[in-house]
Amino acid sequence: ETGVTQSPTHLIKTRGQQVTLRCSSQSGHNTVSWYQQALGQGPQFIFQYYREEENGRGNFPPRFSGLQFPNYSSELNVNALELDDSALYLCASSLESYEQYFGPGTRLTVT
Amino acid sequence: KNEVEQSPQNLTAQEGEFITINCSYSVGISALHWLQQHPGGGIVSLFMLSSGKKKHGRLIATINIQEKHSSLHITASHPRDSAVYICAVPPTSGTYKYIFGTGTRLKVLA
């Protein structure tokens, strides 16, 4: 059984650019949740995908968008990057909405 | 007031000490999740428990559903235990997101 994986591990982008982060869910899981964690802060919920549909969304602007694919892997896209988007982005997979298993995260730096 | 509160916020201990981190919640739960995050690292699942006690190595987690309280204990602490420990409430029926506690930053000195 493979765990949750994320790519890339680290990423540096310039303000105004666009970024795509990827997450492969754990085998057997059909739900992926994305979180943003700024330095020294707790994770903030961005959105959740369940069976390829957005199932819930936190307080993030529309420039944060996502996709879930038929194999339940997921992408997080952020357009028009801002300096405050610098953070660790975590994805977590689960079966339905229950216990979530977290990936190692992608550290995004926006300069 | 946060729905999930932890105490203490910060904790420094000497190697070998017994450590207790507390978590109180005000929402209805079906289970509670204890998580660990090392500096700069991702989040690792420690325990998911809905009643009683669970033990894994030097870590012990307990929960009292009636009192809405859970504790995470670390016996014979070691510098590698230095991390942020987070308790979180998984989604219940009709909800979809975790409610994270405020986190406890633990530093174990050699």
XYZ file of N, CA and C in Angstrom:
663
model
N 0.854 -1.196 0.000
C 0.000 0.000 0.000
C 0.885 1.240 0.000
N 0.735 2.086 -1.032
C 1.578 3.283 -1.087
C 0.867 4.399 -0.365
N 1.657 5.279 0.240
C 1.082 6.396 0.965
C 0.811 7.552 0.027
N 0.503 8.689 0.621
C 0.218 9.906 -0.133
C 1.542 10.531 -0.585
N 1.635 10.830 -1.845
C 2.843 11.476 -2.359
C 2.487 12.815 -2.978
N 3.430 13.732 -2.926
C 3.228 15.056 -3.507
C 4.449 15.442 -4.321
N 4.196 16.207 -5.372
C 5.310 16.720 -6.166
C 4.982 18.118 -6.670
N 5.993 18.963 -6.829
C 7.375 18.728 -6.409
C 7.530 18.913 -4.901
N 8.723 18.683 -4.409
C 8.996 18.862 -2.987
C 9.151 20.336 -2.659
N 9.883 21.015 -3.494
C 10.110 22.445 -3.327
C 9.914 23.137 -4.667
N 9.527 24.410 -4.577
C 9.260 25.164 -5.801
C 9.470 26.649 -5.517
N 10.138 27.316 -6.419
C 10.291 28.771 -6.302
C 9.667 29.409 -7.530
N 8.770 30.342 -7.293
C 8.079 31.028 -8.376
C 8.146 32.536 -8.143
N 7.871 33.263 -9.197
C 7.865 34.719 -9.131
C 6.428 35.216 -9.028
N 6.240 36.310 -8.325
C 4.912 36.920 -8.193
C 4.268 37.090 -9.572
N 2.996 36.723 -9.652
C 2.260 36.835 -10.911
C 2.234 35.553 -11.726
N 3.159 34.641 -11.426
C 3.190 33.381 -12.176
C 2.080 32.449 -11.693
N 1.992 31.317 -12.378
C 1.017 30.290 -12.040
C 1.776 29.030 -11.619
N 1.153 28.226 -10.748
C 1.815 27.012 -10.279
C 0.804 25.870 -10.197
N 1.290 24.674 -10.463
C 0.474 23.467 -10.314
C 1.184 22.501 -9.387
N 0.494 22.107 -8.349
C 1.018 21.127 -7.399
C 0.225 19.844 -7.549
N 0.908 18.713 -7.343
C 0.275 17.423 -7.597
C 0.275 16.539 -6.357
N -0.748 15.699 -6.284
C -0.919 14.828 -5.136
C -1.458 13.484 -5.613
N -0.794 12.417 -5.207
C -1.305 11.077 -5.470
C -1.863 10.522 -4.172
N -3.118 10.142 -4.204
C -3.764 9.692 -2.971
C -3.359 8.259 -2.640
N -3.595 7.907 -1.388
C -3.299 6.549 -0.947
C -4.244 5.579 -1.646
N -3.730 4.402 -1.923
C -4.514 3.379 -2.591
C -5.830 3.136 -1.858
N -6.937 3.147 -2.616
C -8.245 2.885 -2.016
C -8.970 4.125 -1.535
N -8.305 5.268 -1.553
C -8.937 6.510 -1.088
C -9.583 7.252 -2.250
N -10.740 7.886 -1.989
C -11.452 8.584 -3.052
C -11.617 10.083 -2.783
N -11.016 10.557 -1.705
C -11.193 11.956 -1.311
C -9.822 12.594 -1.084
N -9.641 13.784 -1.619
C -8.389 14.513 -1.414
C -8.718 15.907 -0.882
N -8.025 16.284 0.174
C -8.170 17.620 0.747
C -6.844 18.348 0.617
N -6.916 19.639 0.372
C -5.718 20.467 0.253
C -5.699 21.506 1.371
N -4.507 21.725 1.924
C -4.321 22.685 3.000
C -3.121 23.581 2.686
N -3.201 24.816 3.157
C -2.072 25.743 3.097
C -1.582 25.964 4.521
N -0.287 25.840 4.709
C 0.272 26.066 6.039
C 1.399 27.093 5.947
N 1.104 28.290 6.401
C 2.132 29.327 6.456
C 3.088 29.018 7.604
N 4.265 29.584 7.522
C 5.304 29.296 8.519
C 4.813 29.631 9.923
N 4.896 28.655 10.816
C 4.516 28.882 12.208
C 3.024 28.857 12.471
N 2.250 28.550 11.448
C 0.790 28.527 11.589
C 0.256 27.109 11.410
N -1.002 26.921 11.769
C -1.651 25.636 11.537
C -2.150 25.534 10.107
N -2.499 24.343 9.686
C -3.007 24.173 8.306
C -4.347 24.875 8.119
N -4.511 25.504 6.976
C -5.767 26.156 6.614
C -6.384 25.382 5.450
N -7.619 25.017 5.584
C -8.313 24.212 4.578
C -8.555 25.037 3.323
N -8.126 24.484 2.175
C -8.368 25.164 0.897
C -9.629 24.614 0.257
N -9.613 23.328 -0.064
C -10.804 22.663 -0.596
C -10.621 21.157 -0.545
N -11.718 20.473 -0.822
C -11.715 19.014 -0.817
C -12.372 18.514 -2.104
N -11.837 17.460 -2.662
C -12.419 16.815 -3.825
C -12.837 15.398 -3.476
N -14.041 15.065 -3.892
C -14.597 13.736 -3.654
C -15.140 13.224 -4.978
N -14.579 12.144 -5.448
C -15.017 11.535 -6.715
C -15.083 12.582 -7.831
N -14.032 13.332 -7.960
C -13.790 14.302 -9.040
C -14.611 15.585 -8.932
N -15.361 15.758 -7.845
C -16.147 16.976 -7.669
C -15.657 17.720 -6.428
N -15.676 19.058 -6.482
C -15.327 19.833 -5.296
C -16.414 19.635 -4.247
N -15.988 19.249 -3.055
C -16.923 18.833 -2.006
C -17.027 19.864 -0.885
N -16.192 20.868 -0.927
C -16.187 21.878 0.126
C -15.013 22.786 -0.113
N -15.111 24.023 0.338
C -14.081 25.010 0.073
C -13.893 25.905 1.273
N -12.662 26.218 1.570
C -12.358 27.165 2.633
C -12.348 28.580 2.101
N -11.822 29.485 2.898
C -11.856 30.910 2.568
C -10.663 31.304 1.695
N -10.623 30.785 0.499
C -9.545 31.084 -0.458
C -10.152 31.637 -1.735
N -9.439 32.582 -2.384
C -9.996 33.210 -3.592
C -10.043 32.230 -4.759
N -10.788 32.596 -5.808
C -10.960 31.708 -6.965
C -9.673 31.404 -7.709
N -8.612 32.188 -7.478
C -7.366 31.873 -8.178
C -6.744 30.581 -7.655
N -7.284 30.063 -6.559
C -6.932 28.725 -6.084
C -7.979 27.770 -6.660
N -7.545 26.872 -7.518
C -8.485 25.936 -8.117
C -7.876 24.536 -8.092
N -8.721 23.561 -8.313
C -8.215 22.201 -8.238
C -8.902 21.283 -9.216
N -8.357 20.079 -9.258
C -8.919 19.021 -10.088
C -8.703 17.702 -9.374
N -9.615 16.773 -9.595
C -9.347 15.408 -9.179
C -9.577 14.519 -10.388
N -8.707 13.570 -10.577
C -8.748 12.716 -11.755
C -9.430 11.390 -11.436
N -9.792 10.624 -12.480
C -10.482 9.346 -12.231
C -9.710 8.399 -11.328
N -8.372 8.508 -11.293
C -7.608 7.632 -10.373
C -7.500 8.265 -8.981
N -8.232 9.349 -8.755
C -8.334 10.068 -7.474
C -7.098 10.890 -7.121
N -6.102 10.934 -8.009
C -5.031 11.890 -7.786
C -5.592 13.295 -8.002
N -4.830 14.294 -7.581
C -5.384 15.643 -7.594
C -4.315 16.670 -7.915
N -4.759 17.815 -8.418
C -3.892 18.966 -8.647
C -4.455 20.170 -7.932
N -3.546 21.005 -7.465
C -3.906 22.319 -6.941
C -3.238 23.336 -7.859
N -4.024 24.238 -8.405
C -3.506 25.292 -9.259
C -3.683 26.641 -8.573
N -2.643 27.432 -8.616
C -2.740 28.787 -8.085
C -2.291 29.750 -9.172
N -3.183 30.662 -9.542
C -2.878 31.678 -10.556
C -2.455 32.986 -9.893
N -1.783 33.816 -10.674
C -1.426 35.168 -10.220
C -0.829 35.126 -8.821
N 0.246 34.389 -8.678
C 0.852 34.181 -7.369
C 1.185 35.489 -6.665
N 0.944 35.484 -5.356
C 1.279 36.615 -4.501
C 2.323 36.157 -3.479
N 3.029 37.146 -2.911
C 4.066 36.796 -1.938
C 3.492 35.984 -0.774
N 2.264 36.327 -0.366
C 1.627 35.634 0.766
C 1.243 34.195 0.461
N 1.370 33.803 -0.798
C 1.095 32.403 -1.140
C 2.253 31.492 -0.759
N 3.356 32.070 -0.352
C 4.500 31.260 0.099
C 4.080 30.462 1.326
N 4.192 29.157 1.243
C 3.705 28.290 2.317
C 4.042 26.849 1.990
N 3.747 25.981 2.952
C 3.785 24.537 2.725
C 2.372 24.121 2.324
N 2.240 23.469 1.195
C 0.940 23.000 0.726
C 0.847 21.503 0.963
N -0.148 21.141 1.728
C -0.328 19.742 2.122
C -1.567 19.184 1.464
N -1.461 17.966 0.981
C -2.675 17.282 0.580
C -2.855 16.083 1.498
N -4.094 15.686 1.650
C -4.426 14.556 2.503
C -5.500 13.742 1.802
N -5.337 12.435 1.822
C -6.347 11.602 1.186
C -7.090 10.808 2.246
N -8.296 10.422 1.907
C -9.122 9.662 2.840
C -10.147 8.869 2.047
N -10.731 7.913 2.737
C -11.866 7.199 2.162
C -13.111 7.915 2.664
N -13.880 8.461 1.774
C -14.956 9.389 2.126
C -14.297 10.562 2.860
N -14.859 11.051 3.953
C -14.281 12.230 4.611
C -13.716 11.911 5.979
N -13.360 10.682 6.192
C -12.976 10.313 7.545
C -11.483 10.545 7.794
N -10.779 9.589 8.341
C -9.383 9.779 8.726
C -8.550 10.146 7.511
N -7.818 11.246 7.630
C -7.018 11.731 6.516
C -5.563 11.355 6.723
N -4.928 10.983 5.632
C -3.509 10.649 5.624
C -2.797 11.735 4.824
N -1.826 12.362 5.460
C -1.194 13.537 4.872
C 0.037 13.162 4.048
N 0.225 13.921 2.987
C 1.447 13.811 2.210
C 2.551 14.642 2.836
N 3.772 14.555 2.289
C 4.913 15.277 2.869
C 4.888 16.781 2.599
N 4.050 17.205 1.675
C 3.924 18.636 1.406
C 4.812 19.122 0.273
N 4.407 20.248 -0.295
C 5.218 20.981 -1.278
C 5.474 22.362 -0.702
N 6.740 22.709 -0.595
C 7.069 24.050 -0.074
C 7.185 25.001 -1.256
N 6.295 25.977 -1.293
C 6.272 26.983 -2.356
C 6.822 28.294 -1.834
N 7.781 28.832 -2.544
C 8.321 30.155 -2.224
C 8.024 31.072 -3.393
N 7.382 32.200 -3.092
C 7.073 33.188 -4.125
C 7.942 34.413 -3.873
N 8.709 34.789 -4.887
C 9.619 35.928 -4.721
C 9.174 37.123 -5.567
N -13.129 31.739 20.681
C -12.556 30.539 21.292
C -12.496 29.432 20.234
N -11.306 28.779 20.125
C -11.174 27.695 19.176
C -12.018 26.508 19.619
N -12.508 25.770 18.609
C -13.295 24.578 18.923
C -12.419 23.455 19.462
N -11.137 23.494 19.135
C -10.181 22.496 19.624
C -8.999 23.246 20.227
N -8.823 23.095 21.507
C -7.774 23.820 22.230
C -6.723 22.847 22.746
N -5.469 23.257 22.681
C -4.397 22.434 23.211
C -3.624 23.193 24.277
N -3.053 22.441 25.182
C -2.155 23.036 26.174
C -1.074 22.030 26.541
N 0.137 22.499 26.825
C 0.537 23.892 26.661
C 0.786 24.231 25.187
N 0.996 25.508 24.912
C 1.325 25.912 23.539
C 2.771 25.579 23.220
N 3.627 25.774 24.210
C 5.050 25.486 24.060
C 5.511 24.693 25.269
N 6.424 23.782 25.033
C 6.901 22.906 26.100
C 8.356 22.560 25.841
N 9.183 22.797 26.848
C 10.586 22.395 26.775
C 10.833 21.373 27.868
N 11.436 20.270 27.505
C 11.675 19.192 28.464
C 13.106 18.695 28.337
N 13.579 18.074 29.385
C 14.886 17.426 29.347
C 14.705 15.984 28.858
N 15.704 15.513 28.170
C 15.653 14.138 27.675
C 15.331 13.176 28.814
N 14.422 12.266 28.552
C 14.043 11.279 29.550
C 12.781 11.621 30.314
N 12.362 12.874 30.251
C 11.175 13.290 31.000
C 9.904 12.701 30.390
N 8.886 12.573 31.234
C 7.549 12.155 30.812
C 6.789 13.418 30.425
N 6.183 13.386 29.250
C 5.535 14.579 28.704
C 4.049 14.319 28.490
N 3.244 15.319 28.826
C 1.806 15.235 28.579
C 1.354 16.467 27.812
N 0.629 16.241 26.748
C 0.013 17.314 25.963
C -1.495 17.094 26.004
N -2.224 18.162 26.276
C -3.663 18.052 26.458
C -4.437 18.677 25.308
N -5.606 18.104 25.048
C -6.472 18.581 23.978
C -7.906 18.570 24.488
N -8.573 19.713 24.404
C -9.986 19.805 24.774
C -10.771 20.305 23.570
N -11.960 19.786 23.400
C -12.741 20.161 22.229
C -14.176 20.440 22.649
N -14.827 21.286 21.888
C -16.193 21.663 22.226
C -17.206 21.140 21.212
N -16.716 20.524 20.144
C -17.617 20.004 19.114
C -17.878 18.524 19.351
N -18.972 18.040 18.747
C -19.231 16.609 18.803
C -18.268 15.877 17.908
N -17.765 14.760 18.374
C -16.781 14.036 17.579
C -17.142 12.557 17.527
N -16.632 11.916 16.499
C -16.689 10.455 16.466
C -15.311 9.874 16.761
N -14.282 10.689 16.591
C -12.918 10.256 16.876
C -12.025 11.490 16.951
N -10.833 11.300 17.471
C -9.864 12.382 17.552
C -8.552 11.890 16.946
N -7.876 12.778 16.243
C -6.651 12.421 15.527
C -5.477 13.189 16.129
N -4.440 12.468 16.510
C -3.198 13.102 16.954
C -2.196 13.043 15.812
N -1.561 14.198 15.557
C -0.644 14.342 14.434
C 0.672 14.920 14.929
N 1.731 14.651 14.185
C 3.057 15.172 14.530
C 3.654 15.852 13.298
N 4.282 16.992 13.535
C 4.941 17.689 12.430
C 6.310 18.168 12.889
N 7.357 17.603 12.285
C 8.712 18.063 12.579
C 8.965 19.379 11.844
N 9.896 20.189 12.350
C 10.170 21.494 11.726
C 10.420 21.368 10.236
N 9.684 22.129 9.461
C 9.844 22.119 8.009
C 9.307 20.891 7.330
N 8.696 20.000 8.082
C 8.254 18.730 7.508
C 6.761 18.629 7.319
N 6.342 17.509 6.750
C 4.929 17.243 6.569
C 4.302 16.729 7.859
N 3.042 16.377 7.760
C 2.283 15.928 8.924
C 2.199 14.410 8.926
N 2.495 13.829 10.083
C 2.472 12.388 10.245
C 1.368 12.021 11.223
N 0.608 10.997 10.890
C -0.456 10.532 11.766
C 0.131 9.697 12.892
N -0.271 10.003 14.124
C 0.171 9.215 15.274
C -0.921 8.244 15.718
N -2.064 8.803 16.054
C -3.178 7.994 16.540
C -4.492 8.561 16.044
N -5.438 7.639 15.823
C -6.833 8.010 15.683
C -7.557 7.206 16.747
N -8.251 7.886 17.649
C -8.935 7.106 18.681
C -10.306 7.674 18.978
N -11.195 6.790 19.309
C -12.570 7.185 19.619
C -12.955 6.826 21.046
N -12.126 6.041 21.716
C -12.402 5.718 23.120
C -11.143 5.137 23.740
N -11.068 5.235 25.066
C -10.031 4.538 25.810
C -8.628 5.033 25.552
N -7.759 4.116 25.214
C -6.337 4.391 25.167
C -5.695 3.622 24.017
N -4.681 4.253 23.400
C -3.876 3.557 22.398
C -2.408 3.804 22.702
N -1.589 2.798 22.404
C -0.152 2.904 22.694
C 0.634 2.474 21.466
N 1.681 3.257 21.176
C 2.587 2.873 20.089
C 3.987 3.290 20.487
N 4.781 2.296 20.850
C 6.135 2.597 21.311
C 6.087 3.422 22.579
N 6.731 4.582 22.551
C 6.761 5.449 23.736
C 5.598 6.439 23.772
N 4.720 6.354 22.831
C 3.585 7.271 22.764
C 2.313 6.583 23.245
N 1.561 7.327 24.048
C 0.280 6.835 24.543
C -0.746 7.949 24.360
N -1.900 7.600 23.816
C -2.978 8.577 23.687
C -4.199 8.057 24.422
N -4.859 8.968 25.129
C -6.078 8.621 25.841
C -7.174 9.602 25.456
N -8.399 9.179 25.581
C -9.514 10.070 25.312
C -10.643 9.784 26.281
N -11.292 10.864 26.741
C -12.475 10.758 27.581
C -13.586 11.513 26.848
N -14.451 10.763 26.198
C -15.481 11.367 25.348
C -16.438 12.223 26.188
N -16.791 11.737 27.390
C -17.743 12.485 28.227
C -17.171 13.838 28.634
N -15.880 13.852 28.945
C -15.255 15.108 29.376
C -14.713 15.913 28.202
N -14.814 15.386 26.989
C -14.327 16.063 25.781
C -12.863 16.448 25.940
N -12.065 15.455 26.261
C -10.663 15.709 26.547
C -9.818 14.525 26.100
N -8.673 14.831 25.539
C -7.722 13.799 25.143
C -6.326 14.218 25.565
N -5.480 13.255 25.832
C -4.090 13.540 26.180
C -3.158 12.679 25.345
N -2.011 13.264 25.039
C -0.929 12.528 24.382
C 0.246 12.512 25.354
N 0.724 11.325 25.670
C 1.852 11.183 26.591
C 3.063 10.642 25.825
N 4.222 11.151 26.175
C 5.470 10.622 25.634
C 6.319 10.185 26.822
N 6.646 8.915 26.857
C 7.503 8.430 27.933
C 8.958 8.450 27.475
N 9.861 8.632 28.421
C 11.306 8.643 28.129
C 11.599 9.499 26.898
N 11.243 10.777 26.981
C 11.351 11.659 25.819
C 12.792 11.744 25.309
N 12.885 12.033 24.028
C 14.174 12.071 23.327
C 14.189 13.304 22.428
N 15.369 13.868 22.172
C 15.422 15.052 21.289
C 14.719 14.859 19.950
N 14.677 13.643 19.423
C 14.010 13.431 18.144
C 12.480 13.556 18.258
N 11.972 13.624 19.484
C 10.534 13.859 19.679
C 10.183 15.336 19.496
N 11.197 16.185 19.379
C 10.955 17.617 19.196
C 10.181 17.847 17.904
N 9.005 18.421 18.056
C 8.103 18.591 16.920
C 6.895 19.388 17.405
N 6.012 19.703 16.484
C 4.709 20.251 16.848
C 3.708 19.107 16.863
N 2.952 19.018 17.931
C 1.942 17.973 18.057
C 0.564 18.635 17.944
N -0.245 18.074 17.092
C -1.536 18.672 16.763
C -2.643 17.655 17.020
N -3.671 18.068 17.744
C -4.850 17.216 17.796
C -5.879 17.793 16.827
N -6.630 16.934 16.210
C -7.563 17.380 15.177
C -8.821 16.522 15.216
N -9.931 17.157 14.882
C -11.208 16.449 14.830
C -11.539 16.163 13.382
N -11.638 14.896 13.022
C -11.991 14.561 11.629
C -13.431 14.959 11.339
N -13.778 15.043 10.058
C -15.152 15.403 9.702
C -16.160 14.401 10.261
N -17.284 14.907 10.672
C -18.400 14.046 11.054
C -19.448 14.121 9.948
N -20.504 13.396 10.107
C -21.527 13.343 9.069
C -21.995 14.751 8.713
N -21.986 15.059 7.428
C -22.440 16.371 6.976
C -21.350 17.422 6.925
N -20.164 17.100 7.396
C -19.041 18.049 7.311
C -17.950 17.418 6.462
N -16.950 18.218 6.144
C -15.937 17.702 5.234
C -14.517 18.090 5.602
N -14.355 18.928 6.606
C -12.980 19.334 6.867
C -12.580 19.063 8.310
N -11.286 18.853 8.481
C -10.710 18.693 9.799
C -10.796 20.012 10.559
N -10.949 19.896 11.882
C -10.794 21.045 12.759
C -9.495 20.806 13.519
N -8.505 21.656 13.258
C -7.187 21.472 13.869
C -7.099 22.210 15.191
N -6.407 21.591 16.128
C -6.083 22.277 17.360
C -4.993 23.296 17.125
N -4.696 24.018 18.161
C -3.741 25.128 18.090
C -2.295 24.662 18.037
N -2.051 23.396 18.336
C -0.694 22.853 18.246
C 0.101 23.072 19.525
N 0.953 22.125 19.831
C 1.893 22.236 20.951
C 3.302 22.039 20.408
N 4.123 23.054 20.609
C 5.513 22.983 20.122
C 6.381 22.405 21.226
N 6.899 21.212 21.001
C 7.712 20.512 21.991
C 9.180 20.552 21.607
N 10.004 20.896 22.576
C 11.456 20.838 22.376
C 12.041 19.991 23.497
N 12.733 18.932 23.134
C 13.370 18.063 24.107
C 14.873 18.279 24.027
N 15.443 18.669 25.153
C 16.870 18.981 25.204
C 17.678 17.764 25.634
N 18.817 17.600 25.005
C 19.698 16.469 25.340
C 20.410 16.691 26.665
